Each structure stands twice: as structure tokens, then as C-alpha cells.
Amino acid sequence: MRIDTIEIYHVAMPLIYPFRTAYGSDDCIESILVRMVSGQHYGWGETSPLRSPTYSGEWAQGVFLATRDWLAPLLVGQDVTSGEQLQKALSSIKGNHFAKGGLDLAWWDLHARLQGQPLWKLIEGRGADVEVGADFGVMESLDALLAEIAKAQEAGFKRTKLKFRPGWDLNMVAAVRERFPDMTIHVDCNSAYRLSDLPMFQELDRYHLAMIEQPLAHDDLLDHAKLQASIRTPICLDESIVSPEKAQKAIELKSCRWINIKPARVGGVTQALAIHDLCQKAGIPCWIGGMLESAVGQAFNTALATLPNVRYPSDIFPTSRFYREDLGEPAVTLSGPSKVTASRKPGIGCEPHPERLKRLAVERAVVKA
Ligand code: MG
């Protein structure tokens, strides 16, 4: 289809309480919404790199500007008939994976709407239902954490992810494992450690974690391979995998045994599908991560979580977990214990609520052919 107009919105979405991880604390999620228009039709994308360049080198304001000034101008006026063609059109711009992701996601929503198919069906997902897990940031106290995990257990969540950072590490995992001896648990280090922390990771082996997510530097593959060779617990890469090329190198180096795919982080649905297929071929299972996006971004995560090589509950959360109201409509709700169901409407089946978009937008730009 010919891309006529691209609208870009930089939004700030207040969280109910701050989300604390190894890279800091966010009380607001800053996200970039993209509306891609072709004739009478449109599609939405959302890419959420966070407010500051602490998770990756990208950040919301930077993604807004890169999209407005460099990437969107490469697409408007062009006839784009596949995700691969879209990626090729953007390939003169180095890096900027989150920024490219917003455009690629919007193209896929538009494409699926034009095909009259839900995105998950178009990408050959197994079925609309996906398994989701519970996720806990760094909390005020161990007692508070244990109480929250108990609630999630009662609600039927089948796995628990714990943010892990210096000072909230081995003692925290020991306490959780003691209280919940059989629960599926993994930790997410958000790149807070170095290879010199190997003895601590070897100690973690005794807690039978499902995996250790991104223990070392955000762009590393080699040290992760050395660490993986020295511990029993599988490593899952998140931040390090920004493209299919990086995934291929991680597989060759044996840097990990799992890959967390975030469609926005890797440059969109096109790249997420490529990584999924590479991993499937190599026998590396995947799951889908999130950046606390609105329901718009989470609708893409849900569609991708229907893929056959997604073999662990994904980070997809009901709106009420983090927000008073969702920017997107419909909001995300559980369709059963530990379960979310992808929309049966064409496309992702979700878009920003117009009044909320207006209220939460801090900047808007329009790029036309
Ligand atoms: Mg992670």
C-alpha cells in the first residue's frame, strides 16, 4: 500500500506506583504512538523505549525525533508491500531499533486490517489464547514482595519474574524460594552485573530458576557465552538482542538458551518474526517481553505470543496492574488464570482512545508525502 501520512505522538502515561529495576525507577512510561495512513485506511503502532536511555541507548524524545526527522520521511509517498521492504527502506539509518519498530508495527496493523485478518492469524499464530506471567519490580521490603507473590499465586499465575539488582539479589531469591518451593521463578538482572560476578551466579544455580534474564551488559554476547558455559541455569537474553543479526550471533556463540523477544526493541514485527524463526531452527525457545506499553503495544506482544516457538508465559499484563486507565481501547484484561486472548478483529484490534491520547500527548508531529 502507498503510505500517505505518518502521525507521531510522544505520550507520558503515569503509573499507579513507580516500577523499580536495576536501571532505575520509572513513575511514568513514555511511549511513541505511530498512526500510519494509506488512503482511507490506517494502522497504529506503539514503541516504548522509556523516558531515559537507561534500558537501551534509545529514549522517548530521541525516538520521536528520529521518527519525525529521519525515518518517516523515508516511507511517506512509498508503496510498501511487505515488512521486509519497509525494513530495507529504513536500512540506511543505523541502529534506532525502537524508532524503526514503531513504524514497522504500524505497518503490520495497517496491513492486517487491509487483509481483514487479526494480526495473530496473519502471522500464523497457534490460537488466540496466550499464557502470561507475573512480574515484580524491586519492592520496599521482602515481606511486601512475598505478600504480592502469594496474591499472584492465588490468582493462578504459572510463573513469577523477579527484578534482581545489587542489594535485592541472593537473599531475596532465597526468601522467595523458601516460601514457594515449587513455583516457576526467573530473575531479570537488566544488565546490572559483570563477568566478575560469576561466583554469585554459580550460587544462584541452587535455587532452580527457570532462567536468568540479561545478567551482563546490555550489548554483550561474548561474556554471556562465558557465563552460560559456567552455570547450569539457562541465560535468557533481552537487551542484547536488538536484531535478527544479533540473535544469530548469540546462537552461534551459545550466549543463551532462551530469547525474550520484544517487538519494539528488535525493530518491529518483521524482525520479531525473523528472530522467532531463527530461534526455532536452532532449538532456542522464546517468550515475549514488554516495556509496560499501553494496550496498543501489548496487543502486538499478545499477537506474537501466539507463535509456536513461544514456550514460556509472556510479560503481558492486565491494564489494572500498572495503570488507572489505559491509553488504548479496549484495555488489557485476563481472559482466564494466567491467560490473555488476542483480538479477533482485523489488525491488532486496539487503538488509542482519542481523548486520552490528546490528554497524555506531550508532542505530536505529522509527516506527509
Ligand atoms: Mg528484561
Short mmCIF file of C-alpha atoms and ligand atoms in Angstrom, two decimals:
data_model
loop_
_atom_site.label_atom_id
_atom_site.label_comp_id
_atom_site.label_asym_id
_atom_site.label_seq_id
_atom_site.Cartn_x
_atom_site.Cartn_y
_atom_site.Cartn_z
CA MET A 1 0.00 0.00 0.00
CA ARG A 2 1.04 3.59 -0.53
CA ILE A 3 1.90 5.33 2.71
CA ASP A 4 0.36 8.81 2.59
CA THR A 5 0.80 10.18 6.11
CA ILE A 6 2.55 9.21 9.33
CA GLU A 7 1.40 10.80 12.60
CA ILE A 8 3.72 10.52 15.60
CA TYR A 9 2.68 11.03 19.23
CA HIS A 10 5.01 11.18 22.21
CA VAL A 11 2.94 10.31 25.29
CA ALA A 12 3.63 10.16 29.03
CA MET A 13 1.47 7.59 30.86
CA PRO A 14 1.50 7.81 34.69
CA LEU A 15 1.92 4.50 36.52
CA ILE A 16 -0.04 3.70 39.68
CA TYR A 17 3.28 3.26 41.52
CA PRO A 18 6.93 3.52 40.40
CA PHE A 19 8.43 0.48 38.63
CA ARG A 20 11.90 -0.16 40.06
CA THR A 21 14.54 -2.19 38.23
CA ALA A 22 18.33 -2.41 38.07
CA TYR A 23 18.45 0.64 35.78
CA GLY A 24 16.36 2.92 37.96
CA SER A 25 12.79 3.88 38.78
CA ASP A 26 10.03 4.97 36.40
CA ASP A 27 6.87 6.67 37.64
CA CYS A 28 5.65 7.30 34.14
CA ILE A 29 6.02 5.33 30.91
CA GLU A 30 6.96 7.45 27.91
CA SER A 31 5.95 5.89 24.66
CA ILE A 32 5.73 6.78 20.98
CA LEU A 33 2.49 6.06 19.13
CA VAL A 34 2.54 5.96 15.33
CA ARG A 35 -0.52 6.23 13.09
CA MET A 36 0.21 5.20 9.51
CA VAL A 37 -2.36 6.24 6.90
CA SER A 38 -2.95 4.79 3.43
CA GLY A 39 -5.95 6.27 1.61
CA GLN A 40 -8.99 5.70 3.83
CA HIS A 41 -7.17 3.14 5.97
CA TYR A 42 -4.82 3.40 8.92
CA GLY A 43 -2.88 1.31 11.41
CA TRP A 44 -1.38 2.04 14.84
CA GLY A 45 1.98 1.12 16.33
CA GLU A 46 3.49 1.77 19.76
CA THR A 47 7.14 1.70 20.73
CA SER A 48 8.10 2.31 24.32
CA PRO A 49 11.84 2.87 24.89
CA LEU A 50 11.21 4.59 28.31
CA ARG A 51 11.86 8.24 29.21
CA SER A 52 15.65 7.97 29.56
CA PRO A 53 18.30 5.93 27.71
CA THR A 54 18.77 3.55 30.66
CA TYR A 55 17.25 0.32 29.33
CA SER A 56 18.90 0.80 25.92
CA GLY A 57 20.62 3.65 24.12
CA GLU A 58 17.24 4.90 22.86
CA TRP A 59 14.76 7.11 24.72
CA ALA A 60 11.29 8.50 24.00
CA GLN A 61 12.25 12.01 22.92
CA GLY A 62 15.04 10.63 20.74
CA VAL A 63 12.72 8.08 19.14
CA PHE A 64 10.16 10.83 18.45
CA LEU A 65 12.79 12.96 16.70
CA ALA A 66 14.42 10.07 14.80
CA THR A 67 11.00 9.01 13.55
CA ARG A 68 9.92 12.52 12.59
CA ASP A 69 13.15 13.74 11.01
CA TRP A 70 14.80 10.63 9.55
CA LEU A 71 12.67 7.51 9.35
CA ALA A 72 9.10 8.58 8.48
CA PRO A 73 10.34 10.73 5.54
CA LEU A 74 11.84 7.55 4.01
CA LEU A 75 8.40 5.89 3.94
CA VAL A 76 5.82 8.53 3.06
CA GLY A 77 4.89 8.53 -0.62
CA GLN A 78 6.30 4.98 -0.98
CA ASP A 79 4.37 1.87 -1.92
CA VAL A 80 5.31 -0.64 0.80
CA THR A 81 4.04 -4.16 0.21
CA SER A 82 5.96 -6.18 2.83
CA GLY A 83 7.66 -5.83 6.18
CA GLU A 84 10.98 -6.73 4.55
CA GLN A 85 10.53 -3.90 2.05
CA LEU A 86 9.79 -1.48 4.91
CA GLN A 87 12.94 -2.57 6.77
CA LYS A 88 15.00 -2.17 3.60
CA ALA A 89 13.65 1.35 3.08
CA LEU A 90 14.84 2.25 6.61
CA SER A 91 18.17 0.43 6.41
CA SER A 92 20.30 3.48 5.60
CA ILE A 93 19.67 4.63 9.18
CA LYS A 94 21.90 2.81 11.66
CA GLY A 95 20.57 1.45 14.96
CA ASN A 96 17.40 3.20 16.20
CA HIS A 97 15.63 -0.13 16.59
CA PHE A 98 12.81 1.17 18.80
CA ALA A 99 12.18 4.02 16.35
CA LYS A 100 12.06 1.65 13.37
CA GLY A 101 9.88 -0.66 15.49
CA GLY A 102 7.09 1.91 15.86
CA LEU A 103 6.82 2.28 12.08
CA ASP A 104 7.06 -1.44 11.38
CA LEU A 105 4.35 -2.20 13.96
CA ALA A 106 2.00 0.42 12.48
CA TRP A 107 2.59 -1.04 9.01
CA TRP A 108 1.63 -4.54 10.24
CA ASP A 109 -1.58 -3.31 11.88
CA LEU A 110 -2.50 -1.46 8.69
CA HIS A 111 -1.58 -4.47 6.54
CA ALA A 112 -3.61 -6.89 8.68
CA ARG A 113 -6.61 -4.52 8.65
CA LEU A 114 -6.41 -4.31 4.85
CA GLN A 115 -6.31 -8.12 4.72
CA GLY A 116 -9.34 -8.27 7.05
CA GLN A 117 -7.43 -10.59 9.39
CA PRO A 118 -6.35 -10.44 13.03
CA LEU A 119 -2.57 -9.96 13.18
CA TRP A 120 -2.06 -13.20 15.11
CA LYS A 121 -3.76 -15.17 12.34
CA LEU A 122 -1.85 -13.38 9.61
CA ILE A 123 1.47 -14.35 11.24
CA GLU A 124 0.25 -17.95 11.68
CA GLY A 125 -0.18 -17.99 15.44
CA ARG A 126 -1.41 -21.18 17.08
CA GLY A 127 -4.63 -19.73 18.52
CA ALA A 128 -5.86 -16.58 20.23
CA ASP A 129 -5.08 -17.63 23.83
CA VAL A 130 -1.64 -16.99 25.29
CA GLU A 131 -0.05 -17.75 28.67
CA VAL A 132 1.13 -14.74 30.66
CA GLY A 133 3.19 -14.45 33.85
CA ALA A 134 3.51 -12.27 36.92
CA ASP A 135 6.34 -9.72 37.21
CA PHE A 136 7.61 -7.98 40.35
CA GLY A 137 9.89 -4.95 40.48
CA VAL A 138 12.19 -4.12 43.37
CA MET A 139 9.90 -3.53 46.38
CA GLU A 140 10.01 -1.76 49.76
CA SER A 141 10.57 -4.99 51.70
CA LEU A 142 10.77 -8.76 51.33
CA ASP A 143 7.50 -9.11 53.26
CA ALA A 144 5.76 -6.85 50.74
CA LEU A 145 7.18 -8.91 47.87
CA LEU A 146 6.16 -12.25 49.41
CA ALA A 147 2.64 -10.96 50.00
CA GLU A 148 2.33 -9.83 46.35
CA ILE A 149 3.65 -13.15 45.04
CA ALA A 150 1.15 -15.03 47.22
CA LYS A 151 -1.65 -12.97 45.62
CA ALA A 152 -0.37 -13.78 42.13
CA GLN A 153 -0.17 -17.47 43.03
CA GLU A 154 -3.78 -17.40 44.23
CA ALA A 155 -4.80 -15.67 41.01
CA GLY A 156 -3.33 -18.64 39.13
CA PHE A 157 -0.19 -17.16 37.51
CA LYS A 158 2.05 -20.00 36.43
CA ARG A 159 5.39 -18.25 36.63
CA THR A 160 6.92 -15.39 38.56
CA LYS A 161 9.57 -12.98 37.32
CA LEU A 162 11.61 -11.08 39.89
CA LYS A 163 13.64 -7.99 39.13
CA PHE A 164 17.13 -8.55 40.52
CA ARG A 165 19.83 -5.99 41.29
CA PRO A 166 22.69 -5.46 43.75
CA GLY A 167 21.11 -5.27 47.23
CA TRP A 168 17.96 -7.10 46.04
CA ASP A 169 19.56 -10.33 44.95
CA LEU A 170 20.54 -13.65 46.57
CA ASN A 171 18.76 -13.02 49.89
CA MET A 172 15.62 -12.04 48.02
CA VAL A 173 15.68 -15.18 45.85
CA ALA A 174 16.43 -17.38 48.89
CA ALA A 175 13.41 -15.94 50.74
CA VAL A 176 11.09 -16.39 47.74
CA ARG A 177 12.31 -19.95 47.09
CA GLU A 178 11.89 -20.90 50.74
CA ARG A 179 8.30 -19.66 50.79
CA PHE A 180 7.40 -21.03 47.33
CA PRO A 181 9.48 -24.21 46.85
CA ASP A 182 7.78 -25.41 43.64
CA MET A 183 6.94 -22.20 41.85
CA THR A 184 8.44 -21.46 38.41
CA ILE A 185 10.64 -18.42 39.04
CA HIS A 186 13.13 -16.46 36.98
CA VAL A 187 15.13 -13.31 37.68
CA ASP A 188 15.73 -10.32 35.42
CA CYS A 189 19.02 -8.50 36.06
CA ASN A 190 18.56 -5.78 33.41
CA SER A 191 22.31 -5.84 32.66
CA ALA A 192 23.38 -4.90 36.21
CA TYR A 193 26.30 -7.36 36.54
CA ARG A 194 29.72 -8.21 35.08
CA LEU A 195 31.52 -11.49 34.42
CA SER A 196 33.44 -10.94 37.68
CA ASP A 197 30.12 -11.67 39.45
CA LEU A 198 30.35 -15.31 38.26
CA PRO A 199 30.54 -16.74 41.86
CA MET A 200 27.18 -15.15 42.68
CA PHE A 201 25.57 -16.61 39.54
CA GLN A 202 27.01 -20.02 40.41
CA GLU A 203 25.36 -19.69 43.81
CA LEU A 204 22.05 -18.90 42.11
CA ASP A 205 22.14 -22.34 40.47
CA ARG A 206 20.92 -23.91 43.73
CA TYR A 207 17.54 -22.12 43.52
CA HIS A 208 16.41 -23.92 40.35
CA LEU A 209 15.45 -20.80 38.46
CA ALA A 210 13.84 -21.21 35.05
CA MET A 211 16.31 -18.70 33.66
CA ILE A 212 18.44 -15.62 34.42
CA GLU A 213 17.43 -12.75 32.16
CA GLN A 214 20.10 -10.37 30.82
CA PRO A 215 22.66 -10.71 33.61
CA LEU A 216 25.52 -8.83 31.87
CA ALA A 217 25.98 -5.69 29.76
CA HIS A 218 23.09 -4.55 27.55
CA ASP A 219 25.02 -5.06 24.31
CA ASP A 220 27.17 -8.06 25.26
CA LEU A 221 27.16 -11.54 23.73
CA LEU A 222 30.67 -12.88 24.45
CA ASP A 223 30.71 -12.60 28.25
CA HIS A 224 27.22 -14.09 28.33
CA ALA A 225 28.61 -17.09 26.43
CA LYS A 226 31.37 -17.45 29.03
CA LEU A 227 28.88 -17.13 31.88
CA GLN A 228 26.46 -19.63 30.29
CA ALA A 229 29.28 -22.16 29.98
CA SER A 230 29.98 -21.79 33.73
CA ILE A 231 26.48 -22.08 35.22
CA ARG A 232 23.63 -24.61 34.99
CA THR A 233 20.75 -22.12 34.96
CA PRO A 234 19.79 -21.08 31.43
CA ILE A 235 20.52 -17.50 30.41
CA CYS A 236 17.80 -15.57 28.58
CA LEU A 237 18.90 -12.58 26.53
CA ASP A 238 16.68 -9.50 26.31
CA GLU A 239 18.53 -6.16 25.89
CA SER A 240 21.37 -7.73 23.83
CA ILE A 241 19.06 -8.95 21.07
CA VAL A 242 18.19 -5.87 19.01
CA SER A 243 18.04 -7.52 15.58
CA PRO A 244 17.97 -10.90 13.80
CA GLU A 245 21.73 -10.47 13.19
CA LYS A 246 22.39 -10.21 16.94
CA ALA A 247 20.16 -13.24 17.57
CA GLN A 248 22.13 -15.25 15.01
CA LYS A 249 25.43 -14.30 16.69
CA ALA A 250 24.04 -15.17 20.14
CA ILE A 251 23.00 -18.59 18.84
CA GLU A 252 26.43 -19.21 17.26
CA LEU A 253 28.30 -18.07 20.37
CA LYS A 254 25.96 -20.06 22.69
CA SER A 255 25.35 -16.88 24.68
CA CYS A 256 21.92 -18.00 25.88
CA ARG A 257 19.35 -20.80 25.96
CA TRP A 258 16.31 -18.54 25.76
CA ILE A 259 15.48 -15.30 23.95
CA ASN A 260 12.97 -12.73 25.15
CA ILE A 261 11.55 -11.04 22.04
CA LYS A 262 10.17 -7.53 22.42
CA PRO A 263 8.78 -6.47 19.05
CA ALA A 264 9.57 -2.78 19.59
CA ARG A 265 13.13 -3.42 20.82
CA VAL A 266 14.04 -5.51 17.77
CA GLY A 267 12.63 -3.11 15.17
CA GLY A 268 9.08 -4.42 14.75
CA VAL A 269 7.00 -7.45 13.81
CA THR A 270 9.12 -8.19 10.72
CA GLN A 271 12.27 -8.54 12.83
CA ALA A 272 10.48 -10.32 15.68
CA LEU A 273 9.24 -12.97 13.23
CA ALA A 274 12.74 -13.39 11.81
CA ILE A 275 14.22 -13.85 15.31
CA HIS A 276 11.44 -16.28 16.24
CA ASP A 277 12.16 -18.40 13.17
CA LEU A 278 15.95 -18.33 13.68
CA CYS A 279 15.50 -19.46 17.28
CA GLN A 280 13.03 -22.17 16.31
CA LYS A 281 15.51 -23.60 13.83
CA ALA A 282 18.30 -23.51 16.42
CA GLY A 283 16.21 -25.10 19.19
CA ILE A 284 16.19 -21.92 21.30
CA PRO A 285 12.73 -21.32 22.78
CA CYS A 286 11.37 -17.77 23.08
CA TRP A 287 8.86 -15.75 25.02
CA ILE A 288 7.53 -12.23 24.56
CA GLY A 289 8.58 -9.34 26.79
CA GLY A 290 7.08 -5.91 27.24
CA MET A 291 8.02 -2.34 28.17
CA LEU A 292 4.83 -1.55 30.14
CA GLU A 293 3.24 -0.28 26.94
CA SER A 294 -0.41 0.70 26.70
CA ALA A 295 -2.92 -1.84 25.39
CA VAL A 296 -1.88 -0.84 21.84
CA GLY A 297 1.70 -2.05 22.30
CA GLN A 298 0.58 -5.04 24.35
CA ALA A 299 -1.77 -6.10 21.52
CA PHE A 300 1.32 -6.68 19.34
CA ASN A 301 3.00 -8.59 22.17
CA THR A 302 -0.09 -10.77 22.51
CA ALA A 303 -0.26 -11.47 18.76
CA LEU A 304 3.42 -12.50 18.76
CA ALA A 305 2.95 -14.67 21.85
CA THR A 306 0.67 -16.92 19.77
CA LEU A 307 3.67 -18.08 17.69
CA PRO A 308 4.65 -21.75 18.02
CA ASN A 309 8.18 -21.29 19.41
CA VAL A 310 6.92 -19.12 22.30
CA ARG A 311 7.30 -21.63 25.10
CA TYR A 312 7.19 -19.68 28.37
CA PRO A 313 4.49 -17.36 29.77
CA SER A 314 4.99 -13.85 28.37
CA ASP A 315 5.19 -10.44 30.05
CA ILE A 316 1.71 -9.23 29.12
CA PHE A 317 -0.15 -7.53 31.95
CA PRO A 318 -3.74 -6.52 32.59
CA THR A 319 -4.04 -2.73 32.46
CA SER A 320 -5.07 -2.58 36.14
CA ARG A 321 -1.66 -3.94 37.21
CA PHE A 322 0.15 -0.69 36.32
CA TYR A 323 -2.39 1.94 35.16
CA ARG A 324 -5.58 3.57 36.43
CA GLU A 325 -6.80 3.74 32.85
CA ASP A 326 -5.33 2.50 29.61
CA LEU A 327 -4.43 4.80 26.74
CA GLY A 328 -5.58 2.01 24.43
CA GLU A 329 -9.05 0.69 23.87
CA PRO A 330 -10.00 -2.00 24.75
CA ALA A 331 -7.85 -2.24 27.90
CA VAL A 332 -5.93 -5.46 28.58
CA THR A 333 -7.80 -7.92 30.79
CA LEU A 334 -7.13 -11.53 31.74
CA SER A 335 -9.40 -13.99 29.94
CA GLY A 336 -8.63 -16.72 32.48
CA PRO A 337 -6.00 -17.52 35.11
CA SER A 338 -2.59 -16.61 33.64
CA LYS A 339 -4.23 -16.10 30.24
CA VAL A 340 -4.83 -13.26 27.75
CA THR A 341 -6.71 -13.63 24.47
CA ALA A 342 -5.69 -11.86 21.26
CA SER A 343 -8.38 -9.84 19.50
CA ARG A 344 -10.39 -11.47 16.72
CA LYS A 345 -10.80 -8.12 14.95
CA PRO A 346 -8.73 -7.26 11.89
CA GLY A 347 -5.29 -5.88 12.76
CA ILE A 348 -4.32 -5.73 16.43
CA GLY A 349 -7.91 -4.91 17.44
CA CYS A 350 -6.86 -1.98 19.64
CA GLU A 351 -6.22 1.74 19.21
CA PRO A 352 -5.63 4.80 21.39
CA HIS A 353 -8.70 6.38 22.96
CA PRO A 354 -8.83 9.83 21.24
CA GLU A 355 -9.46 11.94 24.36
CA ARG A 356 -6.79 10.12 26.40
CA LEU A 357 -4.31 10.41 23.56
CA LYS A 358 -4.90 14.16 23.47
CA ARG A 359 -4.51 14.44 27.24
CA LEU A 360 -1.36 12.27 27.55
CA ALA A 361 0.46 13.54 24.44
CA VAL A 362 3.41 15.82 25.14
CA GLU A 363 4.33 16.23 21.45
CA ARG A 364 2.80 15.43 18.09
CA ALA A 365 4.15 15.58 14.53
CA VAL A 366 2.74 14.80 11.08
CA VAL A 367 4.90 13.68 8.17
CA LYS A 368 3.24 13.80 4.75
CA ALA A 369 4.26 12.76 1.27
MG MG B 1 14.12 -7.99 30.73
#
